[in-house]
Amino acid sequence: MKWQGRRQSSNVDDRRGRGGSGMGGGGFNPLLLGPLVKILFSKTGLIIVGIFIVGSMVLGYNPLSLIGGMLGGGGGQGLTTETNYTPTAEEDELARFAATILADTEDVWNEQLEGYREPTLVLFTGSVSSACGSASSATGPFYCPADEKLYIDLSFFEEMETRLSAGGDFAYAYVIAHEVGHHIQKIMGITDEVHNLRGKVSEKEYNQNSVKLELQADFLAGVWANHSQKSAAMMERGDLDEALNAANAIGDDRLQRQSSGRVVPDSFTHGTSAQRMKWFKKGFDTGDLRQGDTFSAPDL
């Protein structure tokens, strides 16, 4: 990608080196994720909204799951790290990259959506507190609809390369654009409609709607890429393949097969590898928001 030297977003809350409440000390044990989700949901109304829980792969969870919710509130804004934290040059490069991609999503969506509200990107290390609760780096990048912020520990991009074999700058851009897609769904009221189904429909039906929500976020990431390429021309040869490879790597079927050797379709919450690639590519090919109604699509 040709991203260097371009505008960086000012909507960045740099909390690297600060840590967060609730998950400090020994860190997060991914083996406790399943029971923790059930407990938190029943007691606090948290929802599963973000992406990429690599640490939970041993249980067959899609790494695009996150504990999140509509609790209100949120952390304060800040643009500096703790003085005793010294990021590496590579990490600072990734921070500039993330701010540049966020700026490009702002340019595209301000053009495509009237009255677009720009989200804030929170950079953190280790753990972080959000309006959706506390999370560790093992949670992966996520969007919290309660405070309309994206949260990313930049070390996750290394995890993508080493654990998922899905590295590359455009693959990382896809991750950010997918989370911005969730922000757009929040603005449009789609997120609330889906999450309000919790407890009103069967778990199987709720999972099916969750899949449609995630595939639509993939589609929106593709729409961003389409319009970004037309206006900013950052993409180079091989970039599209990087994004499609990342979408393939995080399909429910592939992750379940890798972790447990078996696939349970009724438990899917994010879509198969083929579906994720299909909807991102459809967004990229059409650039047309009207083509992304996954909830009415006869065939995902």
PDB file of C-alpha atoms in Angstrom:
ATOM      1  CA  MET A   1       0.000   0.000   0.000  1.00  0.00           C
ATOM      2  CA  LYS A   2       1.101   3.539  -0.724  1.00  0.00           C
ATOM      3  CA  TRP A   3      -0.004   5.069   2.559  1.00  0.00           C
ATOM      4  CA  GLN A   4       3.068   6.960   3.767  1.00  0.00           C
ATOM      5  CA  GLY A   5       2.890  10.737   3.748  1.00  0.00           C
ATOM      6  CA  ARG A   6      -0.903  10.851   3.758  1.00  0.00           C
ATOM      7  CA  ARG A   7      -3.185  12.543   6.278  1.00  0.00           C
ATOM      8  CA  GLN A   8      -3.480  10.903   9.681  1.00  0.00           C
ATOM      9  CA  SER A   9      -6.721  11.080  11.633  1.00  0.00           C
ATOM     10  CA  SER A  10      -6.906  13.270  14.715  1.00  0.00           C
ATOM     11  CA  ASN A  11      -9.531  10.898  16.161  1.00  0.00           C
ATOM     12  CA  VAL A  12      -6.906   8.736  17.834  1.00  0.00           C
ATOM     13  CA  ASP A  13      -6.773   8.126  21.572  1.00  0.00           C
ATOM     14  CA  ASP A  14      -3.293   6.751  22.217  1.00  0.00           C
ATOM     15  CA  ARG A  15      -3.380   4.776  25.471  1.00  0.00           C
ATOM     16  CA  ARG A  16      -0.357   2.603  24.774  1.00  0.00           C
ATOM     17  CA  GLY A  17       1.534   1.798  27.915  1.00  0.00           C
ATOM     18  CA  ARG A  18      -1.279   2.718  30.274  1.00  0.00           C
ATOM     19  CA  GLY A  19      -2.878  -0.664  30.715  1.00  0.00           C
ATOM     20  CA  GLY A  20      -6.504  -0.968  31.772  1.00  0.00           C
ATOM     21  CA  SER A  21      -8.628  -1.955  34.713  1.00  0.00           C
ATOM     22  CA  GLY A  22     -10.176  -5.356  35.196  1.00  0.00           C
ATOM     23  CA  MET A  23      -7.674  -7.493  33.320  1.00  0.00           C
ATOM     24  CA  GLY A  24      -4.291  -6.465  34.601  1.00  0.00           C
ATOM     25  CA  GLY A  25      -1.792  -8.598  36.417  1.00  0.00           C
ATOM     26  CA  GLY A  26      -1.899 -12.137  35.131  1.00  0.00           C
ATOM     27  CA  GLY A  27      -3.818 -11.247  31.979  1.00  0.00           C
ATOM     28  CA  PHE A  28      -6.723 -12.993  30.255  1.00  0.00           C
ATOM     29  CA  ASN A  29      -7.029 -16.764  30.088  1.00  0.00           C
ATOM     30  CA  PRO A  30      -8.670 -17.638  26.735  1.00  0.00           C
ATOM     31  CA  LEU A  31      -9.785 -20.992  28.138  1.00  0.00           C
ATOM     32  CA  LEU A  32     -12.255 -19.093  30.298  1.00  0.00           C
ATOM     33  CA  LEU A  33     -13.785 -17.182  27.415  1.00  0.00           C
ATOM     34  CA  GLY A  34     -16.886 -19.315  26.863  1.00  0.00           C
ATOM     35  CA  PRO A  35     -18.047 -19.362  30.503  1.00  0.00           C
ATOM     36  CA  LEU A  36     -17.081 -15.709  30.895  1.00  0.00           C
ATOM     37  CA  VAL A  37     -19.261 -14.641  27.991  1.00  0.00           C
ATOM     38  CA  LYS A  38     -22.286 -16.392  29.500  1.00  0.00           C
ATOM     39  CA  ILE A  39     -21.713 -14.943  32.942  1.00  0.00           C
ATOM     40  CA  LEU A  40     -21.139 -11.408  31.723  1.00  0.00           C
ATOM     41  CA  PHE A  41     -24.110 -11.478  29.407  1.00  0.00           C
ATOM     42  CA  SER A  42     -26.544 -12.636  32.053  1.00  0.00           C
ATOM     43  CA  LYS A  43     -25.369 -10.163  34.675  1.00  0.00           C
ATOM     44  CA  THR A  44     -24.533  -7.021  32.753  1.00  0.00           C
ATOM     45  CA  GLY A  45     -26.161  -7.260  29.350  1.00  0.00           C
ATOM     46  CA  LEU A  46     -22.884  -7.300  27.474  1.00  0.00           C
ATOM     47  CA  ILE A  47     -22.909  -8.286  23.810  1.00  0.00           C
ATOM     48  CA  ILE A  48     -20.482  -9.997  21.517  1.00  0.00           C
ATOM     49  CA  VAL A  49     -19.558  -7.371  18.894  1.00  0.00           C
ATOM     50  CA  GLY A  50     -15.947  -7.078  17.788  1.00  0.00           C
ATOM     51  CA  ILE A  51     -13.445  -9.151  15.968  1.00  0.00           C
ATOM     52  CA  PHE A  52     -10.467 -11.371  16.356  1.00  0.00           C
ATOM     53  CA  ILE A  53     -10.088 -13.353  19.566  1.00  0.00           C
ATOM     54  CA  VAL A  54      -7.044 -15.332  18.582  1.00  0.00           C
ATOM     55  CA  GLY A  55      -6.546 -16.680  22.089  1.00  0.00           C
ATOM     56  CA  SER A  56      -9.911 -18.476  22.017  1.00  0.00           C
ATOM     57  CA  MET A  57      -9.059 -20.555  18.979  1.00  0.00           C
ATOM     58  CA  VAL A  58      -8.402 -23.590  21.174  1.00  0.00           C
ATOM     59  CA  LEU A  59     -12.125 -23.681  21.947  1.00  0.00           C
ATOM     60  CA  GLY A  60     -13.259 -23.237  18.385  1.00  0.00           C
ATOM     61  CA  TYR A  61     -14.491 -19.685  18.764  1.00  0.00           C
ATOM     62  CA  ASN A  62     -14.236 -17.352  15.779  1.00  0.00           C
ATOM     63  CA  PRO A  63     -11.460 -14.850  16.558  1.00  0.00           C
ATOM     64  CA  LEU A  64     -13.873 -12.138  15.542  1.00  0.00           C
ATOM     65  CA  SER A  65     -15.855 -12.444  18.761  1.00  0.00           C
ATOM     66  CA  LEU A  66     -15.708  -9.923  21.573  1.00  0.00           C
ATOM     67  CA  ILE A  67     -17.367  -9.197  24.831  1.00  0.00           C
ATOM     68  CA  GLY A  68     -19.042  -5.851  24.324  1.00  0.00           C
ATOM     69  CA  GLY A  69     -22.295  -4.057  25.052  1.00  0.00           C
ATOM     70  CA  MET A  70     -24.491  -1.082  25.315  1.00  0.00           C
ATOM     71  CA  LEU A  71     -23.511   0.089  28.770  1.00  0.00           C
ATOM     72  CA  GLY A  72     -22.843   3.767  28.078  1.00  0.00           C
ATOM     73  CA  GLY A  73     -19.964   5.879  29.342  1.00  0.00           C
ATOM     74  CA  GLY A  74     -16.372   5.415  28.265  1.00  0.00           C
ATOM     75  CA  GLY A  75     -12.758   6.249  28.836  1.00  0.00           C
ATOM     76  CA  GLY A  76     -11.258   9.670  28.589  1.00  0.00           C
ATOM     77  CA  GLN A  77      -9.543  11.090  25.544  1.00  0.00           C
ATOM     78  CA  GLY A  78      -5.784  11.300  25.459  1.00  0.00           C
ATOM     79  CA  LEU A  79      -3.111  11.472  22.799  1.00  0.00           C
ATOM     80  CA  THR A  80       0.066  10.636  24.675  1.00  0.00           C
ATOM     81  CA  THR A  81       1.465   7.450  26.138  1.00  0.00           C
ATOM     82  CA  GLU A  82       2.900   6.964  29.593  1.00  0.00           C
ATOM     83  CA  THR A  83       6.411   8.392  29.897  1.00  0.00           C
ATOM     84  CA  ASN A  84       7.818   5.040  31.031  1.00  0.00           C
ATOM     85  CA  TYR A  85       6.539   3.246  27.947  1.00  0.00           C
ATOM     86  CA  THR A  86       8.770   3.285  24.899  1.00  0.00           C
ATOM     87  CA  PRO A  87       7.204   1.799  21.761  1.00  0.00           C
ATOM     88  CA  THR A  88       9.417   0.240  19.143  1.00  0.00           C
ATOM     89  CA  ALA A  89       9.976   1.953  15.811  1.00  0.00           C
ATOM     90  CA  GLU A  90       7.921  -0.789  14.169  1.00  0.00           C
ATOM     91  CA  GLU A  91       5.018  -0.169  16.552  1.00  0.00           C
ATOM     92  CA  ASP A  92       5.104   3.570  15.945  1.00  0.00           C
ATOM     93  CA  GLU A  93       5.047   2.852  12.223  1.00  0.00           C
ATOM     94  CA  LEU A  94       1.923   0.734  12.718  1.00  0.00           C
ATOM     95  CA  ALA A  95       0.353   3.513  14.795  1.00  0.00           C
ATOM     96  CA  ARG A  96       0.885   5.961  11.949  1.00  0.00           C
ATOM     97  CA  PHE A  97      -0.483   3.388   9.521  1.00  0.00           C
ATOM     98  CA  ALA A  98      -3.627   2.862  11.595  1.00  0.00           C
ATOM     99  CA  ALA A  99      -4.202   6.625  11.893  1.00  0.00           C
ATOM    100  CA  THR A 100      -3.761   6.962   8.132  1.00  0.00           C
ATOM    101  CA  ILE A 101      -6.244   4.202   7.327  1.00  0.00           C
ATOM    102  CA  LEU A 102      -8.736   5.677   9.799  1.00  0.00           C
ATOM    103  CA  ALA A 103      -8.358   9.060   8.083  1.00  0.00           C
ATOM    104  CA  ASP A 104      -9.062   7.445   4.741  1.00  0.00           C
ATOM    105  CA  THR A 105     -12.214   5.785   6.067  1.00  0.00           C
ATOM    106  CA  GLU A 106     -13.291   9.229   7.300  1.00  0.00           C
ATOM    107  CA  ASP A 107     -12.793  10.677   3.829  1.00  0.00           C
ATOM    108  CA  VAL A 108     -14.769   7.891   2.175  1.00  0.00           C
ATOM    109  CA  TRP A 109     -17.669   7.696   4.610  1.00  0.00           C
ATOM    110  CA  ASN A 110     -18.078  11.450   4.971  1.00  0.00           C
ATOM    111  CA  GLU A 111     -18.541  11.425   1.215  1.00  0.00           C
ATOM    112  CA  GLN A 112     -20.885   8.437   1.147  1.00  0.00           C
ATOM    113  CA  LEU A 113     -23.014   9.076   4.243  1.00  0.00           C
ATOM    114  CA  GLU A 114     -24.661  12.367   5.094  1.00  0.00           C
ATOM    115  CA  GLY A 115     -24.068  13.372   8.702  1.00  0.00           C
ATOM    116  CA  TYR A 116     -21.454  10.685   9.266  1.00  0.00           C
ATOM    117  CA  ARG A 117     -20.108  10.586  12.837  1.00  0.00           C
ATOM    118  CA  GLU A 118     -16.418   9.789  12.880  1.00  0.00           C
ATOM    119  CA  PRO A 119     -15.424   7.126  15.420  1.00  0.00           C
ATOM    120  CA  THR A 120     -12.377   7.296  17.662  1.00  0.00           C
ATOM    121  CA  LEU A 121      -9.563   4.782  17.392  1.00  0.00           C
ATOM    122  CA  VAL A 122      -8.080   3.748  20.738  1.00  0.00           C
ATOM    123  CA  LEU A 123      -4.583   2.277  20.675  1.00  0.00           C
ATOM    124  CA  PHE A 124      -3.700   0.209  23.728  1.00  0.00           C
ATOM    125  CA  THR A 125      -1.212  -2.322  25.003  1.00  0.00           C
ATOM    126  CA  GLY A 126      -1.973  -5.259  27.247  1.00  0.00           C
ATOM    127  CA  SER A 127      -5.461  -4.345  28.423  1.00  0.00           C
ATOM    128  CA  VAL A 128      -7.983  -1.557  28.103  1.00  0.00           C
ATOM    129  CA  SER A 129     -11.238  -0.334  29.621  1.00  0.00           C
ATOM    130  CA  SER A 130     -14.137   0.651  27.392  1.00  0.00           C
ATOM    131  CA  ALA A 131     -17.831   1.370  27.775  1.00  0.00           C
ATOM    132  CA  CYS A 132     -18.319  -2.281  26.829  1.00  0.00           C
ATOM    133  CA  GLY A 133     -16.148  -3.492  29.689  1.00  0.00           C
ATOM    134  CA  SER A 134     -12.489  -4.426  30.013  1.00  0.00           C
ATOM    135  CA  ALA A 135     -10.551  -6.409  27.445  1.00  0.00           C
ATOM    136  CA  SER A 136      -7.059  -7.777  27.022  1.00  0.00           C
ATOM    137  CA  SER A 137      -4.843  -7.992  23.975  1.00  0.00           C
ATOM    138  CA  ALA A 138      -6.057 -11.585  23.521  1.00  0.00           C
ATOM    139  CA  THR A 139      -9.471 -10.161  22.670  1.00  0.00           C
ATOM    140  CA  GLY A 140      -8.138  -8.615  19.493  1.00  0.00           C
ATOM    141  CA  PRO A 141      -9.414  -5.468  17.786  1.00  0.00           C
ATOM    142  CA  PHE A 142     -13.024  -4.616  18.531  1.00  0.00           C
ATOM    143  CA  TYR A 143     -15.680  -1.945  18.156  1.00  0.00           C
ATOM    144  CA  CYS A 144     -17.676  -0.824  21.180  1.00  0.00           C
ATOM    145  CA  PRO A 145     -21.073   0.557  20.137  1.00  0.00           C
ATOM    146  CA  ALA A 146     -21.645   2.080  23.570  1.00  0.00           C
ATOM    147  CA  ASP A 147     -18.861   4.663  23.126  1.00  0.00           C
ATOM    148  CA  GLU A 148     -18.488   4.416  19.317  1.00  0.00           C
ATOM    149  CA  LYS A 149     -14.784   3.656  19.529  1.00  0.00           C
ATOM    150  CA  LEU A 150     -12.488   1.138  17.867  1.00  0.00           C
ATOM    151  CA  TYR A 151      -9.917  -0.565  20.104  1.00  0.00           C
ATOM    152  CA  ILE A 152      -6.693  -2.075  18.789  1.00  0.00           C
ATOM    153  CA  ASP A 153      -3.545  -3.450  20.386  1.00  0.00           C
ATOM    154  CA  LEU A 154      -1.106  -3.098  17.506  1.00  0.00           C
ATOM    155  CA  SER A 155       0.618  -6.356  18.466  1.00  0.00           C
ATOM    156  CA  PHE A 156      -2.407  -8.089  16.965  1.00  0.00           C
ATOM    157  CA  PHE A 157      -1.103  -7.405  13.485  1.00  0.00           C
ATOM    158  CA  GLU A 158       1.908  -9.567  14.298  1.00  0.00           C
ATOM    159  CA  GLU A 159      -0.509 -12.232  15.518  1.00  0.00           C
ATOM    160  CA  MET A 160      -2.287 -12.087  12.178  1.00  0.00           C
ATOM    161  CA  GLU A 161       0.955 -12.803  10.392  1.00  0.00           C
ATOM    162  CA  THR A 162       2.367 -15.449  12.705  1.00  0.00           C
ATOM    163  CA  ARG A 163      -0.756 -17.323  13.856  1.00  0.00           C
ATOM    164  CA  LEU A 164      -3.204 -16.803  11.028  1.00  0.00           C
ATOM    165  CA  SER A 165      -0.740 -16.485   8.128  1.00  0.00           C
ATOM    166  CA  ALA A 166      -2.708 -13.398   7.140  1.00  0.00           C
ATOM    167  CA  GLY A 167      -0.140 -10.613   7.215  1.00  0.00           C
ATOM    168  CA  GLY A 168       0.239  -7.597   4.945  1.00  0.00           C
ATOM    169  CA  ASP A 169      -0.622  -3.926   5.245  1.00  0.00           C
ATOM    170  CA  PHE A 170      -3.871  -4.213   3.311  1.00  0.00           C
ATOM    171  CA  ALA A 171      -4.932  -7.164   5.464  1.00  0.00           C
ATOM    172  CA  TYR A 172      -4.440  -4.875   8.467  1.00  0.00           C
ATOM    173  CA  ALA A 173      -6.375  -2.131   6.711  1.00  0.00           C
ATOM    174  CA  TYR A 174      -9.209  -4.609   6.191  1.00  0.00           C
ATOM    175  CA  VAL A 175      -9.321  -5.212   9.949  1.00  0.00           C
ATOM    176  CA  ILE A 176      -9.689  -1.496  10.656  1.00  0.00           C
ATOM    177  CA  ALA A 177     -12.240  -1.024   7.871  1.00  0.00           C
ATOM    178  CA  HIS A 178     -14.283  -3.966   9.179  1.00  0.00           C
ATOM    179  CA  GLU A 179     -14.507  -2.339  12.609  1.00  0.00           C
ATOM    180  CA  VAL A 180     -15.491   0.962  11.006  1.00  0.00           C
ATOM    181  CA  GLY A 181     -18.166  -1.070   9.231  1.00  0.00           C
ATOM    182  CA  HIS A 182     -19.574  -1.974  12.633  1.00  0.00           C
ATOM    183  CA  HIS A 183     -19.628   1.733  13.466  1.00  0.00           C
ATOM    184  CA  ILE A 184     -21.692   2.413  10.365  1.00  0.00           C
ATOM    185  CA  GLN A 185     -24.100  -0.341  11.410  1.00  0.00           C
ATOM    186  CA  LYS A 186     -24.401   1.335  14.795  1.00  0.00           C
ATOM    187  CA  ILE A 187     -25.188   4.692  13.173  1.00  0.00           C
ATOM    188  CA  MET A 188     -27.824   3.083  10.960  1.00  0.00           C
ATOM    189  CA  GLY A 189     -29.495   1.310  13.874  1.00  0.00           C
ATOM    190  CA  ILE A 190     -28.725  -2.152  12.504  1.00  0.00           C
ATOM    191  CA  THR A 191     -26.573  -3.145  15.458  1.00  0.00           C
ATOM    192  CA  ASP A 192     -29.330  -2.390  17.962  1.00  0.00           C
ATOM    193  CA  GLU A 193     -31.898  -4.310  15.931  1.00  0.00           C
ATOM    194  CA  VAL A 194     -29.762  -7.441  15.954  1.00  0.00           C
ATOM    195  CA  HIS A 195     -28.699  -7.236  19.587  1.00  0.00           C
ATOM    196  CA  ASN A 196     -32.290  -6.627  20.702  1.00  0.00           C
ATOM    197  CA  LEU A 197     -33.115 -10.094  19.387  1.00  0.00           C
ATOM    198  CA  ARG A 198     -31.104 -11.642  22.201  1.00  0.00           C
ATOM    199  CA  GLY A 199     -33.465 -13.657  24.373  1.00  0.00           C
ATOM    200  CA  LYS A 200     -36.344 -13.246  21.920  1.00  0.00           C
ATOM    201  CA  VAL A 201     -35.241 -15.835  19.385  1.00  0.00           C
ATOM    202  CA  SER A 202     -33.434 -19.156  19.602  1.00  0.00           C
ATOM    203  CA  GLU A 203     -29.668 -19.225  19.916  1.00  0.00           C
ATOM    204  CA  LYS A 204     -29.457 -20.692  16.416  1.00  0.00           C
ATOM    205  CA  GLU A 205     -31.506 -17.842  14.934  1.00  0.00           C
ATOM    206  CA  TYR A 206     -29.552 -15.243  16.874  1.00  0.00           C
ATOM    207  CA  ASN A 207     -26.295 -16.704  15.571  1.00  0.00           C
ATOM    208  CA  GLN A 208     -27.645 -16.508  12.038  1.00  0.00           C
ATOM    209  CA  ASN A 209     -28.356 -12.799  12.479  1.00  0.00           C
ATOM    210  CA  SER A 210     -24.910 -12.320  13.990  1.00  0.00           C
ATOM    211  CA  VAL A 211     -23.411 -13.895  10.865  1.00  0.00           C
ATOM    212  CA  LYS A 212     -25.359 -11.471   8.676  1.00  0.00           C
ATOM    213  CA  LEU A 213     -24.138  -8.549  10.795  1.00  0.00           C
ATOM    214  CA  GLU A 214     -20.510  -9.595  10.420  1.00  0.00           C
ATOM    215  CA  LEU A 215     -20.790 -10.295   6.700  1.00  0.00           C
ATOM    216  CA  GLN A 216     -22.308  -6.858   6.214  1.00  0.00           C
ATOM    217  CA  ALA A 217     -19.327  -5.324   8.033  1.00  0.00           C
ATOM    218  CA  ASP A 218     -17.088  -7.218   5.605  1.00  0.00           C
ATOM    219  CA  PHE A 219     -19.130  -5.816   2.728  1.00  0.00           C
ATOM    220  CA  LEU A 220     -18.760  -2.283   4.092  1.00  0.00           C
ATOM    221  CA  ALA A 221     -15.003  -2.794   4.337  1.00  0.00           C
ATOM    222  CA  GLY A 222     -15.062  -3.717   0.662  1.00  0.00           C
ATOM    223  CA  VAL A 223     -17.102  -0.625  -0.218  1.00  0.00           C
ATOM    224  CA  TRP A 224     -14.518   1.502   1.582  1.00  0.00           C
ATOM    225  CA  ALA A 225     -11.710  -0.149  -0.378  1.00  0.00           C
ATOM    226  CA  ASN A 226     -13.539   0.530  -3.660  1.00  0.00           C
ATOM    227  CA  HIS A 227     -14.007   4.238  -3.044  1.00  0.00           C
ATOM    228  CA  SER A 228     -10.626   4.647  -1.389  1.00  0.00           C
ATOM    229  CA  GLN A 229      -8.891   3.227  -4.418  1.00  0.00           C
ATOM    230  CA  LYS A 230     -10.763   5.585  -6.715  1.00  0.00           C
ATOM    231  CA  SER A 231      -9.890   8.660  -4.657  1.00  0.00           C
ATOM    232  CA  ALA A 232      -6.585   7.858  -2.940  1.00  0.00           C
ATOM    233  CA  ALA A 233      -5.150   4.998  -5.029  1.00  0.00           C
ATOM    234  CA  MET A 234      -3.267   3.466  -2.119  1.00  0.00           C
ATOM    235  CA  MET A 235      -3.693  -0.131  -3.254  1.00  0.00           C
ATOM    236  CA  GLU A 236      -0.927  -1.910  -5.098  1.00  0.00           C
ATOM    237  CA  ARG A 237      -0.650  -5.280  -6.810  1.00  0.00           C
ATOM    238  CA  GLY A 238      -1.362  -8.056  -4.343  1.00  0.00           C
ATOM    239  CA  ASP A 239      -3.206  -5.896  -1.806  1.00  0.00           C
ATOM    240  CA  LEU A 240      -6.648  -7.253  -2.648  1.00  0.00           C
ATOM    241  CA  ASP A 241      -5.356 -10.781  -2.250  1.00  0.00           C
ATOM    242  CA  GLU A 242      -4.063  -9.882   1.219  1.00  0.00           C
ATOM    243  CA  ALA A 243      -7.520  -8.797   2.334  1.00  0.00           C
ATOM    244  CA  LEU A 244      -9.189 -11.858   0.837  1.00  0.00           C
ATOM    245  CA  ASN A 245      -6.611 -14.097   2.493  1.00  0.00           C
ATOM    246  CA  ALA A 246      -7.373 -12.461   5.839  1.00  0.00           C
ATOM    247  CA  ALA A 247     -11.121 -12.930   5.307  1.00  0.00           C
ATOM    248  CA  ASN A 248     -10.492 -16.569   4.446  1.00  0.00           C
ATOM    249  CA  ALA A 249      -8.325 -17.088   7.537  1.00  0.00           C
ATOM    250  CA  ILE A 250     -11.052 -15.970   9.935  1.00  0.00           C
ATOM    251  CA  GLY A 251     -14.013 -17.947   8.645  1.00  0.00           C
ATOM    252  CA  ASP A 252     -15.915 -19.865  11.316  1.00  0.00           C
ATOM    253  CA  ASP A 253     -15.550 -23.167   9.480  1.00  0.00           C
ATOM    254  CA  ARG A 254     -11.810 -22.866   9.024  1.00  0.00           C
ATOM    255  CA  LEU A 255     -11.178 -21.819  12.623  1.00  0.00           C
ATOM    256  CA  GLN A 256     -13.341 -24.588  14.060  1.00  0.00           C
ATOM    257  CA  ARG A 257     -11.687 -27.181  11.860  1.00  0.00           C
ATOM    258  CA  GLN A 258      -8.229 -25.984  12.894  1.00  0.00           C
ATOM    259  CA  SER A 259      -9.029 -25.878  16.595  1.00  0.00           C
ATOM    260  CA  SER A 260     -11.176 -28.959  17.104  1.00  0.00           C
ATOM    261  CA  GLY A 261     -11.184 -30.863  13.847  1.00  0.00           C
ATOM    262  CA  ARG A 262     -14.954 -30.545  13.517  1.00  0.00           C
ATOM    263  CA  VAL A 263     -17.327 -27.915  12.155  1.00  0.00           C
ATOM    264  CA  VAL A 264     -20.618 -26.947  13.854  1.00  0.00           C
ATOM    265  CA  PRO A 265     -22.577 -24.668  11.475  1.00  0.00           C
ATOM    266  CA  ASP A 266     -25.281 -23.807  14.021  1.00  0.00           C
ATOM    267  CA  SER A 267     -22.609 -22.207  16.208  1.00  0.00           C
ATOM    268  CA  PHE A 268     -21.306 -19.920  13.448  1.00  0.00           C
ATOM    269  CA  THR A 269     -21.448 -16.244  14.401  1.00  0.00           C
ATOM    270  CA  HIS A 270     -19.310 -14.622  11.705  1.00  0.00           C
ATOM    271  CA  GLY A 271     -19.677 -16.680   8.546  1.00  0.00           C
ATOM    272  CA  THR A 272     -17.622 -19.182   6.624  1.00  0.00           C
ATOM    273  CA  SER A 273     -14.388 -18.325   4.880  1.00  0.00           C
ATOM    274  CA  ALA A 274     -16.159 -18.398   1.524  1.00  0.00           C
ATOM    275  CA  GLN A 275     -18.921 -16.085   2.766  1.00  0.00           C
ATOM    276  CA  ARG A 276     -16.502 -13.573   4.260  1.00  0.00           C
ATOM    277  CA  MET A 277     -14.478 -13.399   1.071  1.00  0.00           C
ATOM    278  CA  LYS A 278     -17.640 -13.188  -1.031  1.00  0.00           C
ATOM    279  CA  TRP A 279     -19.106 -10.203   0.795  1.00  0.00           C
ATOM    280  CA  PHE A 280     -15.864  -8.258   1.036  1.00  0.00           C
ATOM    281  CA  LYS A 281     -15.298  -8.827  -2.681  1.00  0.00           C
ATOM    282  CA  LYS A 282     -18.887  -7.827  -3.476  1.00  0.00           C
ATOM    283  CA  GLY A 283     -18.386  -4.549  -1.640  1.00  0.00           C
ATOM    284  CA  PHE A 284     -15.104  -3.980  -3.413  1.00  0.00           C
ATOM    285  CA  ASP A 285     -16.492  -4.829  -6.850  1.00  0.00           C
ATOM    286  CA  THR A 286     -19.687  -2.766  -6.597  1.00  0.00           C
ATOM    287  CA  GLY A 287     -18.890   0.062  -4.197  1.00  0.00           C
ATOM    288  CA  ASP A 288     -22.665   0.280  -3.842  1.00  0.00           C
ATOM    289  CA  LEU A 289     -24.181   0.388  -0.365  1.00  0.00           C
ATOM    290  CA  ARG A 290     -27.492  -0.829  -1.752  1.00  0.00           C
ATOM    291  CA  GLN A 291     -25.916  -4.195  -2.559  1.00  0.00           C
ATOM    292  CA  GLY A 292     -25.051  -4.990   1.059  1.00  0.00           C
ATOM    293  CA  ASP A 293     -28.342  -6.073   2.610  1.00  0.00           C
ATOM    294  CA  THR A 294     -27.148  -9.394   3.984  1.00  0.00           C
ATOM    295  CA  PHE A 295     -30.312  -9.699   6.047  1.00  0.00           C
ATOM    296  CA  SER A 296     -32.499 -10.018   2.939  1.00  0.00           C
ATOM    297  CA  ALA A 297     -30.058 -11.963   0.803  1.00  0.00           C
ATOM    298  CA  PRO A 298     -31.498 -15.367  -0.191  1.00  0.00           C
ATOM    299  CA  ASP A 299     -28.019 -16.870  -0.329  1.00  0.00           C
ATOM    300  CA  LEU A 300     -25.178 -15.662   1.877  1.00  0.00           C
TER     301      LEU A 300
END
